[in-house]
Short mmCIF file of C-alpha atoms and ligand atoms in Angstrom, two decimals:
data_model
loop_
_atom_site.label_atom_id
_atom_site.label_comp_id
_atom_site.label_asym_id
_atom_site.label_seq_id
_atom_site.Cartn_x
_atom_site.Cartn_y
_atom_site.Cartn_z
CA MET A 12 9.79 5.39 15.88
CA LYS A 13 8.79 3.35 13.23
CA VAL A 14 6.06 3.15 10.32
CA ASP A 15 3.90 -1.00 10.00
CA VAL A 16 2.92 -1.90 7.49
CA LEU A 17 -0.50 -3.50 6.58
CA LEU A 18 -0.80 -5.21 3.07
CA GLY A 19 -1.83 -8.02 1.10
CA LEU A 20 -0.27 -10.91 0.35
CA GLN A 21 -2.71 -12.23 -3.33
CA TRP A 22 -3.90 -10.88 -5.65
CA GLY A 23 -5.95 -7.81 -2.94
CA ASP A 24 -9.05 -8.37 -1.39
CA GLU A 25 -7.78 -9.53 1.45
CA GLY A 26 -9.22 -8.07 3.96
CA LYS A 27 -7.39 -5.26 4.75
CA GLY A 28 -9.99 -3.06 5.62
CA LYS A 29 -11.43 -4.53 8.42
CA ILE A 30 -7.73 -5.20 10.35
CA VAL A 31 -6.83 -1.67 9.02
CA ASP A 32 -9.79 -0.72 10.94
CA VAL A 33 -9.31 -3.12 14.75
CA PHE A 34 -5.76 -1.93 14.29
CA THR A 35 -6.99 1.79 14.24
CA PRO A 36 -7.33 2.93 17.98
CA LYS A 37 -3.31 1.46 18.77
CA TYR A 38 -2.50 3.77 16.20
CA ASP A 39 -2.19 8.54 15.62
CA ILE A 40 -1.94 7.76 11.75
CA ILE A 41 -2.65 5.43 8.53
CA ALA A 42 -1.06 6.02 5.71
CA ARG A 43 -2.25 4.77 2.29
CA PHE A 44 1.04 4.97 0.44
CA GLN A 45 -0.63 3.69 -3.18
CA GLY A 46 -3.17 2.90 -5.94
CA GLY A 47 -6.55 4.91 -5.84
CA PRO A 48 -10.26 3.84 -6.25
CA ASN A 49 -9.65 0.73 -7.68
CA ALA A 50 -9.24 -0.40 -4.39
CA GLY A 51 -12.14 -1.34 -2.62
CA HIS A 52 -11.91 -1.77 1.76
CA THR A 53 -14.95 -2.43 3.06
CA LEU A 54 -15.07 -2.14 7.14
CA GLU A 55 -18.71 -3.91 9.30
CA PHE A 56 -18.86 -2.28 12.44
CA ASN A 57 -22.76 -2.02 14.55
CA GLY A 58 -24.32 -4.08 11.51
CA LEU A 59 -23.00 -1.01 9.63
CA LYS A 60 -21.00 -2.24 5.55
CA HIS A 61 -18.46 0.62 4.08
CA VAL A 62 -16.31 1.02 1.49
CA LEU A 63 -13.85 2.73 1.59
CA HIS A 64 -12.24 3.30 -2.28
CA THR A 65 -9.49 6.63 -1.64
CA ILE A 66 -9.75 7.77 2.14
CA PRO A 67 -7.86 5.01 4.18
CA SER A 68 -9.58 2.81 6.84
CA GLY A 69 -9.17 4.85 10.12
CA ILE A 70 -11.06 7.29 9.31
CA PHE A 71 -13.73 6.08 11.17
CA HIS A 72 -11.50 6.79 14.18
CA GLU A 73 -11.82 10.52 15.14
CA GLU A 74 -8.87 11.28 17.35
CA THR A 75 -6.84 9.29 14.77
CA ILE A 76 -5.67 10.81 11.03
CA ASN A 77 -5.26 9.90 8.05
CA LEU A 78 -3.38 11.00 5.70
CA ILE A 79 -4.07 10.68 1.51
CA GLY A 80 0.16 9.91 0.41
CA ASN A 81 2.35 11.20 -2.13
CA GLY A 82 2.69 7.30 -3.73
CA VAL A 83 -1.80 7.76 -4.14
CA ILE A 84 -3.69 8.85 -6.90
CA ILE A 85 -6.93 10.36 -7.06
CA ASP A 86 -10.09 10.81 -8.73
CA LEU A 87 -12.32 13.98 -7.71
CA LYS A 88 -14.62 13.42 -8.20
CA ILE A 89 -14.97 9.75 -6.75
CA LEU A 90 -13.08 11.53 -3.43
CA GLN A 91 -15.56 13.91 -2.98
CA ASP A 92 -18.36 10.99 -3.15
CA GLU A 93 -16.13 9.30 -1.19
CA LEU A 94 -16.28 11.82 1.49
CA GLN A 95 -20.42 12.67 0.73
CA LYS A 96 -21.37 9.11 2.13
CA LEU A 97 -18.98 9.62 5.19
CA ILE A 98 -21.00 12.87 5.75
CA ASP A 99 -24.31 11.38 5.18
CA LYS A 100 -22.77 8.57 8.10
CA GLY A 101 -22.63 11.29 10.38
CA ALA A 102 -17.92 11.48 10.22
CA ASN A 103 -16.12 14.54 9.84
CA PRO A 104 -13.44 14.08 7.70
CA SER A 105 -12.23 17.47 7.29
CA LYS A 106 -11.56 16.95 10.49
CA ASN A 107 -9.60 13.86 10.11
CA LEU A 108 -8.23 13.45 7.00
CA MET A 109 -5.24 15.22 5.25
CA ILE A 110 -4.48 14.93 1.48
CA SER A 111 -0.03 15.33 0.86
CA LYS A 112 0.29 18.34 -2.26
CA LYS A 113 2.11 16.04 -4.37
CA SER A 114 -0.67 12.63 -5.34
CA HIS A 115 -0.73 12.67 -7.74
CA LEU A 116 -4.78 13.56 -10.05
CA ILE A 117 -7.02 11.03 -12.25
CA THR A 118 -8.55 13.51 -14.47
CA PRO A 119 -11.69 12.67 -16.75
CA SER A 120 -9.37 12.21 -20.40
CA HIS A 121 -6.89 9.46 -17.70
CA ARG A 122 -10.52 6.57 -17.64
CA LEU A 123 -10.87 7.71 -21.03
CA LEU A 124 -7.70 6.29 -22.33
CA ASP A 125 -8.21 3.41 -20.03
CA ALA A 126 -11.17 2.17 -21.80
CA ALA A 127 -9.47 3.06 -24.71
CA TYR A 128 -6.53 0.73 -23.98
CA GLU A 129 -8.04 -2.08 -22.40
CA GLN A 130 -10.78 -2.26 -25.24
CA SER A 131 -7.56 -2.18 -27.92
CA LYS A 132 -5.64 -5.19 -26.03
CA GLY A 133 -9.18 -7.18 -26.67
CA LYS A 134 -8.87 -10.81 -25.08
CA GLN A 135 -5.62 -10.04 -23.79
CA LYS A 136 -7.47 -6.99 -22.02
CA ILE A 137 -6.17 -6.68 -18.19
CA GLY A 138 -9.62 -6.64 -16.47
CA SER A 139 -9.04 -2.93 -14.75
CA THR A 140 -11.41 -1.63 -12.28
CA LEU A 141 -10.82 1.53 -15.84
CA LYS A 142 -10.47 3.99 -12.82
CA GLY A 143 -8.19 5.75 -14.98
CA ILE A 144 -4.98 3.77 -12.51
CA GLY A 145 -2.92 3.30 -15.01
CA PRO A 146 -2.68 6.05 -17.76
CA THR A 147 -2.07 8.58 -14.31
CA TYR A 148 0.30 6.38 -13.39
CA THR A 149 1.89 6.56 -16.85
CA ASP A 150 1.74 10.19 -16.65
CA LYS A 151 3.68 11.07 -13.34
CA ILE A 152 6.52 8.92 -14.75
CA ALA A 153 6.23 10.71 -18.01
CA ARG A 154 6.44 14.29 -16.29
CA LEU A 155 3.21 15.24 -17.53
CA GLY A 156 0.96 14.60 -14.37
CA LEU A 157 -0.45 17.28 -11.91
CA ARG A 158 -1.29 17.25 -7.89
CA MET A 159 -3.36 18.01 -5.79
CA GLY A 160 -1.52 21.10 -4.53
CA ASP A 161 -1.51 22.22 -8.59
CA ILE A 162 -5.11 22.86 -8.07
CA GLN A 163 -3.94 26.22 -6.07
CA MET A 164 -2.09 27.03 -8.73
CA LYS A 165 -3.31 29.92 -11.77
CA ASN A 166 -2.46 28.38 -14.17
CA PHE A 167 -4.36 24.57 -12.85
CA LYS A 168 -7.29 25.34 -15.42
CA GLU A 169 -4.59 25.44 -18.37
CA ARG A 170 -2.73 22.82 -17.68
CA TYR A 171 -5.37 20.79 -17.31
CA GLU A 172 -6.54 21.72 -20.72
CA HIS A 173 -3.33 20.98 -22.16
CA LEU A 174 -3.16 17.33 -20.96
CA LYS A 175 -6.78 17.03 -21.98
CA ALA A 176 -5.62 18.07 -25.30
CA LEU A 177 -2.69 16.05 -25.69
CA HIS A 178 -4.44 12.34 -24.31
CA PHE A 179 -7.74 13.71 -26.74
CA GLU A 180 -4.70 12.54 -29.67
CA ILE A 181 -3.80 9.41 -28.29
CA LEU A 182 -7.50 9.08 -28.41
CA LYS A 183 -7.66 10.08 -32.54
CA THR A 184 -5.78 7.43 -32.76
CA TYR A 185 -7.12 4.44 -31.25
CA SER A 186 -10.48 5.63 -32.70
CA PHE A 187 -12.18 5.79 -29.40
CA ASP A 188 -15.77 7.63 -29.81
CA ILE A 189 -15.67 9.44 -26.82
CA SER A 190 -19.15 10.58 -27.42
CA SER A 191 -21.03 6.92 -26.27
CA HIS A 192 -18.43 6.65 -23.74
CA LYS A 193 -20.06 6.50 -19.51
CA ILE A 194 -17.32 7.41 -17.09
CA ASP A 195 -19.24 6.03 -13.72
CA GLY A 196 -22.55 6.09 -15.24
CA LEU A 197 -22.07 9.75 -17.22
CA ASN A 198 -21.22 11.17 -20.64
CA PHE A 199 -16.51 13.31 -20.71
CA GLU A 200 -18.95 15.98 -20.34
CA GLU A 201 -20.97 15.23 -17.22
CA TYR A 202 -18.41 13.39 -15.12
CA GLU A 203 -16.18 16.40 -16.34
CA GLN A 204 -18.20 19.26 -14.29
CA LYS A 205 -18.88 17.38 -11.37
CA TRP A 206 -14.82 16.52 -11.32
CA MET A 207 -14.00 20.02 -12.03
CA GLU A 208 -17.22 21.14 -8.98
CA ALA A 209 -14.60 18.42 -6.30
CA THR A 210 -11.30 20.35 -6.99
CA LYS A 211 -13.19 22.39 -4.10
CA ILE A 212 -11.75 19.64 -1.97
CA ALA A 213 -8.35 20.88 -1.63
CA SER A 214 -9.89 23.75 0.34
CA GLU A 215 -11.83 22.33 2.69
CA ILE A 216 -9.94 18.74 3.38
CA PRO A 217 -5.85 20.36 4.64
CA VAL A 218 -3.53 19.54 1.25
CA ILE A 219 -0.47 19.04 3.34
CA ASP A 220 3.48 19.38 2.68
CA SER A 221 2.83 15.62 3.85
CA GLU A 222 6.97 14.44 4.15
CA GLN A 223 7.18 16.67 6.55
CA PHE A 224 3.86 15.79 7.93
CA ILE A 225 5.32 12.34 8.27
CA ASN A 226 8.67 12.78 9.14
CA GLN A 227 7.95 15.25 12.13
CA SER A 228 5.41 12.60 13.60
CA LEU A 229 7.81 9.63 13.80
CA LYS A 230 9.56 12.31 15.18
CA SER A 231 7.93 13.73 18.08
CA GLY A 232 6.32 9.54 19.21
CA LYS A 233 3.97 9.32 16.68
CA LEU A 234 2.68 5.59 15.83
CA ILE A 235 1.46 5.75 11.95
CA LEU A 236 0.39 2.52 10.10
CA ALA A 237 0.62 2.76 6.64
CA GLU A 238 -2.13 0.90 4.63
CA GLY A 239 -1.88 -1.14 1.92
CA ALA A 240 -3.73 -1.87 -1.65
CA GLN A 241 -3.74 -3.97 -3.72
CA GLY A 242 -2.02 -7.54 -3.20
CA THR A 243 1.11 -8.11 -3.75
CA LEU A 244 1.09 -10.88 -6.82
CA LEU A 245 -0.37 -6.73 -8.85
CA ASP A 246 2.48 -5.65 -8.17
CA VAL A 247 3.96 -3.84 -11.04
CA ASP A 248 7.20 -5.42 -10.88
CA PHE A 249 6.63 -8.57 -8.63
CA GLY A 250 3.39 -10.19 -9.67
CA SER A 251 1.66 -11.74 -12.54
CA TYR A 252 3.39 -9.32 -15.17
CA PRO A 253 1.38 -7.59 -17.80
CA PHE A 254 -1.80 -8.55 -15.69
CA VAL A 255 -0.91 -6.03 -12.84
CA THR A 256 -1.67 -2.92 -11.60
CA SER A 257 0.47 0.11 -12.30
CA SER A 258 1.78 0.69 -8.57
CA ASN A 259 3.93 -0.73 -6.11
CA THR A 260 1.85 -2.15 -3.77
CA VAL A 261 4.79 -3.83 -1.56
CA SER A 262 6.51 -2.89 0.91
CA ALA A 263 9.28 -1.01 -0.85
CA ALA A 264 6.33 1.16 -1.95
CA VAL A 265 5.64 2.55 1.55
CA CYS A 266 9.35 4.81 1.50
CA THR A 267 8.63 6.68 -2.18
CA GLY A 268 4.65 6.66 -1.51
CA LEU A 269 4.67 8.85 1.88
CA GLY A 270 8.35 9.52 2.29
CA VAL A 271 9.90 7.68 4.50
CA ALA A 272 13.26 5.63 5.18
CA PRO A 273 13.86 2.29 4.51
CA ASN A 274 15.27 2.40 7.62
CA LYS A 275 11.93 3.56 9.55
CA ILE A 276 9.98 0.37 8.82
CA GLY A 277 8.44 -1.05 11.31
CA ARG A 278 6.31 -4.66 11.52
CA THR A 279 5.12 -5.45 8.44
CA TYR A 280 1.44 -7.24 8.24
CA GLY A 281 0.69 -9.81 5.34
CA VAL A 282 -3.16 -10.84 5.65
CA PHE A 283 -3.73 -13.61 3.44
CA LYS A 284 -7.20 -14.90 2.80
CA ALA A 285 -7.56 -18.67 3.84
CA TYR A 286 -7.84 -19.60 -0.15
CA CYS A 287 -7.54 -17.77 -2.82
CA THR A 288 -9.60 -14.98 -5.22
CA ARG A 289 -8.62 -13.01 -8.24
CA VAL A 290 -11.03 -10.17 -10.14
CA GLY A 291 -9.39 -9.39 -13.49
CA SER A 292 -7.35 -11.36 -15.70
CA GLY A 293 -4.48 -13.38 -15.68
CA PRO A 294 -2.68 -16.82 -14.40
CA PHE A 295 -4.17 -18.27 -11.06
CA PRO A 296 -3.06 -21.64 -10.91
CA THR A 297 -5.47 -23.05 -7.99
CA GLU A 298 -8.68 -21.72 -9.62
CA LEU A 299 -11.31 -24.14 -9.38
CA PHE A 300 -14.03 -24.52 -12.03
CA ASP A 301 -15.84 -26.87 -10.02
CA ASN A 302 -18.73 -26.43 -6.88
CA SER A 303 -15.83 -26.41 -4.37
CA GLY A 304 -15.14 -22.74 -5.83
CA GLN A 305 -18.79 -21.79 -6.52
CA LEU A 306 -18.45 -22.42 -2.66
CA LEU A 307 -15.76 -20.46 -1.83
CA ARG A 308 -17.42 -17.17 -3.86
CA ASP A 309 -21.19 -17.69 -2.73
CA ASN A 310 -19.70 -17.97 1.38
CA GLY A 311 -17.70 -15.43 0.56
CA HIS A 312 -19.54 -13.48 -0.76
CA GLU A 313 -16.53 -13.03 -3.69
CA TYR A 314 -18.31 -10.04 -5.51
CA GLY A 315 -15.66 -6.97 -6.11
CA SER A 316 -15.90 -4.24 -3.67
CA THR A 317 -15.19 -1.57 -6.10
CA THR A 318 -16.61 -3.33 -9.00
CA GLY A 319 -18.68 -5.63 -8.23
CA ARG A 320 -17.81 -8.55 -10.91
CA PRO A 321 -17.20 -11.91 -9.36
CA ARG A 322 -14.09 -12.57 -8.09
CA ARG A 323 -12.21 -16.39 -9.64
CA CYS A 324 -11.38 -18.46 -6.50
CA GLY A 325 -9.39 -21.55 -5.71
CA TRP A 326 -6.85 -22.81 -3.32
CA LEU A 327 -4.62 -21.65 -1.05
CA ASP A 328 -1.00 -21.34 -2.69
CA ILE A 329 1.48 -21.75 -0.64
CA PRO A 330 5.13 -21.15 -3.00
CA ALA A 331 2.70 -17.45 -4.03
CA LEU A 332 2.32 -16.74 -0.37
CA ARG A 333 6.08 -17.53 0.77
CA TYR A 334 7.50 -15.37 -2.28
CA SER A 335 4.53 -12.67 -0.90
CA ILE A 336 6.41 -12.67 2.04
CA MET A 337 10.01 -12.92 1.03
CA ILE A 338 9.69 -9.58 -0.68
CA ASN A 339 8.11 -7.08 1.76
CA GLY A 340 9.82 -9.24 4.43
CA VAL A 341 6.53 -9.93 6.11
CA THR A 342 7.16 -10.31 10.44
CA ASP A 343 3.29 -11.12 11.10
CA LEU A 344 0.38 -13.16 8.72
CA ILE A 345 -3.13 -12.41 9.58
CA ILE A 346 -5.50 -15.09 8.06
CA THR A 347 -9.23 -13.66 6.73
CA LYS A 348 -12.25 -16.06 5.80
CA ALA A 349 -11.07 -18.73 7.09
CA ASP A 350 -15.74 -19.19 8.44
CA VAL A 351 -15.92 -19.29 5.19
CA MET A 352 -14.78 -22.97 4.17
CA ASP A 353 -16.94 -23.66 7.83
CA ASP A 354 -18.78 -26.41 6.28
CA PHE A 355 -15.46 -28.24 3.68
CA ASP A 356 -15.55 -31.83 4.72
CA SER A 357 -12.38 -31.15 2.90
CA ILE A 358 -9.94 -28.00 1.78
CA ASP A 359 -6.94 -28.77 -0.38
CA VAL A 360 -3.86 -26.41 -0.57
CA CYS A 361 -0.42 -25.81 -3.28
CA THR A 362 2.42 -27.02 -1.86
CA HIS A 363 4.36 -26.66 -4.84
CA TYR A 364 4.59 -26.33 -8.93
CA GLN A 365 5.35 -29.10 -11.76
CA ILE A 366 6.59 -27.57 -14.49
CA ASN A 367 7.10 -29.83 -17.30
CA GLU A 368 8.10 -32.43 -14.92
CA GLN A 369 10.54 -30.19 -13.79
CA LYS A 370 8.84 -29.70 -9.25
CA LEU A 371 9.45 -25.52 -8.51
CA ASP A 372 8.62 -24.44 -4.89
CA TYR A 373 8.43 -21.12 -5.50
CA MET A 374 6.55 -18.48 -8.33
CA PRO A 375 8.80 -18.77 -11.42
CA TYR A 376 8.66 -15.93 -14.69
CA GLU A 377 6.62 -19.19 -16.18
CA ILE A 378 3.85 -18.56 -14.40
CA LEU A 379 1.54 -17.69 -17.51
CA ASP A 380 2.93 -20.90 -18.52
CA ASP A 381 -0.02 -23.14 -19.32
CA GLN A 382 2.00 -26.04 -18.35
CA LEU A 383 2.61 -24.86 -15.62
CA LYS A 384 0.62 -26.98 -12.69
CA PRO A 385 -0.74 -26.30 -8.47
CA VAL A 386 0.51 -30.59 -6.54
CA LEU A 387 -2.65 -29.82 -4.10
CA GLU A 388 -2.35 -32.12 -0.80
CA SER A 389 -5.31 -31.90 1.72
CA HIS A 390 -6.53 -31.43 5.11
CA LYS A 391 -8.91 -32.15 6.80
CA GLY A 392 -12.15 -29.69 6.97
CA TRP A 393 -13.51 -28.71 10.64
CA ARG A 394 -16.78 -28.47 10.04
CA LYS A 395 -18.12 -26.08 12.65
CA ASP A 396 -18.99 -22.50 12.60
CA ILE A 397 -16.45 -20.76 14.11
CA VAL A 398 -18.03 -17.16 13.57
CA ASP A 399 -18.66 -16.55 17.21
CA LEU A 400 -15.35 -17.37 18.19
CA THR A 401 -13.31 -15.02 20.63
CA GLU A 402 -10.47 -16.71 22.05
CA ILE A 403 -7.53 -18.98 19.85
CA ASN A 404 -8.45 -21.61 22.29
CA GLN A 405 -11.47 -21.82 21.44
CA LEU A 406 -10.99 -22.63 17.59
CA PRO A 407 -11.32 -26.24 15.61
CA LYS A 408 -8.65 -28.99 16.20
CA GLU A 409 -8.12 -29.22 13.01
CA LEU A 410 -8.00 -25.20 11.97
CA MET A 411 -5.52 -24.84 14.15
CA GLU A 412 -3.22 -27.66 12.39
CA TYR A 413 -4.67 -25.86 9.06
CA ILE A 414 -2.88 -22.31 11.24
CA GLU A 415 0.25 -24.46 11.65
CA TYR A 416 0.78 -26.23 8.82
CA ILE A 417 1.03 -22.25 6.80
CA GLU A 418 3.27 -21.02 9.59
CA LYS A 419 6.09 -23.80 9.29
CA ALA A 420 5.67 -24.25 5.32
CA VAL A 421 6.30 -19.91 4.60
CA ASP A 422 7.93 -19.99 7.56
CA CYS A 423 6.28 -16.99 9.40
CA PRO A 424 3.75 -16.75 12.22
CA ILE A 425 0.17 -15.65 12.32
CA SER A 426 -0.54 -13.72 15.27
CA VAL A 427 -4.76 -13.22 13.71
CA VAL A 428 -7.39 -15.36 12.88
CA SER A 429 -10.07 -13.30 11.57
CA VAL A 430 -13.85 -15.32 11.87
CA GLY A 431 -15.90 -13.25 10.23
CA PRO A 432 -16.78 -9.56 8.40
CA ASP A 433 -17.08 -7.17 11.74
CA ARG A 434 -14.65 -5.95 13.72
CA VAL A 435 -15.61 -7.81 16.90
CA GLN A 436 -14.79 -11.20 14.95
CA THR A 437 -11.04 -10.95 14.91
CA ILE A 438 -9.42 -13.34 16.87
CA ILE A 439 -5.77 -11.77 18.17
CA ARG A 440 -3.86 -14.12 19.62
P1 LIG B 515 -9.52 -5.30 0.76
O1 LIG B 515 -10.07 -4.67 -0.42
O2 LIG B 515 -8.11 -6.21 1.05
O3 LIG B 515 -10.22 -4.68 2.08
O4 LIG B 515 -10.97 -6.50 0.84
P2 LIG B 515 -12.19 -6.19 0.78
O5 LIG B 515 -13.30 -5.53 1.62
O6 LIG B 515 -12.19 -6.11 -0.72
O7 LIG B 515 -12.64 -7.89 0.81
C1 LIG B 515 -12.64 -8.74 1.92
C2 LIG B 515 -14.62 -8.77 2.09
O8 LIG B 515 -14.60 -9.72 2.31
C3 LIG B 515 -14.95 -8.26 2.27
O9 LIG B 515 -16.56 -7.82 2.08
C4 LIG B 515 -14.63 -8.01 4.13
O10 LIG B 515 -16.38 -6.90 4.39
C5 LIG B 515 -14.99 -9.68 4.28
N1 LIG B 515 -14.02 -10.36 5.05
C6 LIG B 515 -12.92 -9.75 5.79
N2 LIG B 515 -12.11 -10.04 6.83
C7 LIG B 515 -13.57 -11.59 6.83
C8 LIG B 515 -13.75 -12.69 7.12
O11 LIG B 515 -12.70 -12.75 8.29
N3 LIG B 515 -14.42 -13.59 7.61
C9 LIG B 515 -15.03 -12.80 5.99
N4 LIG B 515 -16.51 -14.10 6.13
N5 LIG B 515 -15.82 -12.10 5.57
C10 LIG B 515 -14.32 -11.70 5.84
P1 LIG B 516 -8.25 -3.59 -2.98
O1 LIG B 516 -7.45 -2.56 -2.96
C1 LIG B 516 -8.77 -6.55 -6.20
C2 LIG B 516 -6.76 -5.38 -10.88
C3 LIG B 516 -7.78 -5.84 -11.29
C4 LIG B 516 -7.46 -6.04 -12.41
C5 LIG B 516 -5.91 -5.71 -12.09
C6 LIG B 516 -5.56 -3.90 -12.62
O2 LIG B 516 -9.30 -3.46 -3.19
O3 LIG B 516 -7.63 -4.82 -2.62
P2 LIG B 516 -6.46 -1.23 -12.57
O4 LIG B 516 -7.89 -1.04 -12.06
O5 LIG B 516 -5.08 -1.25 -11.18
O6 LIG B 516 -5.68 -0.82 -13.74
O7 LIG B 516 -6.49 -3.15 -12.45
O8 LIG B 516 -5.65 -5.10 -11.13
N1 LIG B 516 -7.76 -4.70 -9.20
C7 LIG B 516 -7.14 -5.16 -8.19
N2 LIG B 516 -7.77 -6.70 -7.41
N3 LIG B 516 -8.52 -5.79 -5.12
C8 LIG B 516 -8.04 -4.64 -5.82
O9 LIG B 516 -8.21 -2.93 -4.79
C9 LIG B 516 -7.27 -4.45 -6.90
N4 LIG B 516 -7.30 -3.19 -7.36
C10 LIG B 516 -6.49 -3.41 -8.72
O10 LIG B 516 -8.84 -6.28 -10.92
O11 LIG B 516 -7.41 -7.27 -12.80
MG1 LIG B 517 -11.17 -5.14 -2.18
#
């Protein structure tokens, strides 16, 4: 058996959580492989909306195991709050959730460092979610980090204090005012106390040798879906560096983030919106600053699931999409949120870029260059409500033309069309 992968092809928030939830009945295990609580994955069914940050999006299907893999980083306080919300809704995550011993911990002082680094960048700030992502992955690579499996060890508290002292030394050099800084509304000591209380998760949820579990499950014929977070254009290597997150978000990260070999990767599902959004700073060639941009934001409720910040909106970017498909080896595309453009007379698409008279049909290193301009092509809108449609042949002719145009432009089939946020608003082709 092989591990299928589902990930985002743009700057995150493509609707990955919704699609994972729809796909879950076909799988035995859903596994997150990178990122942390910077993710916000929204699921809607039975009139209720759920936002997940660390927990995989298959959690509402009791028969499916949900694994937080070794490549994921965990803030115990955030995970505790997330677990409590699920329990309040009648779910029993201790039955179908597992955590890798090797996943790294985001400590409260990582959160302070994230804030200090962002503050010091001034106008060049990344627009981080301030969840401690950058500093935690930095410590992982610097071989200083604490892992989930360390919580049960005798010297955990001592190692925690040692790391905290190192962080406080760095914070001094940034003249960072710890006492007046709030972490998700709490001061440092309050947050730290809640975080420490949440170490009890390690005795409530199975903390396992996840690479053994995954490989044994594959051997015994189990079906596994790896759930990506963020998007390809936020990848630390292939995104618009430095305006990226601190993990590899691409399909290759499934191997290191779960411990599966490259020859065990099966289908790769790439999710993209019918337009583009980006939250935080960084280049966005097709960004709109006019009424169409505002209409996309309003119709699409484009406000961050993790931070509530308004998302920047723009037209679909074909060179960027083609690039993401190439990097990930996407076999199937999933288009979401076409319904957001139901009342548009016309829809623009970026076919290529222009940089100082030069035509480019791929995403260049110079994406940060102010001179890079998108070249747009106009498509006729469908001007029809599609949210209640359930069959592919019911879709308006102009939308089918848009879908077929994209397939041809990026040379990859679109196998799912999402027409609304709810589980049932999904058309499988
Ligand atoms: P993720 O991070 O990729 O899981 O995406 P988010 O949950 O952050 O953002 C996607 C938003 O769009 C959520 O509010 C979803 O409920 C919503 N959504 C997903 N698919 C569709 C769709 O096809 N149409 C509409 N209108 N909303 C959708
Ligand atoms: P999901 O999984 C959208 C963005 C932040 C910022 C940059 C770096 O919901 O698609 P970080 O906190 O990682 O240091 O922030 O990356 N970002 C996301 N944008 N969706 C996400 O996740 C994101 N996770 C991080 O806004 O620009
Ligand atoms: Mg999101």
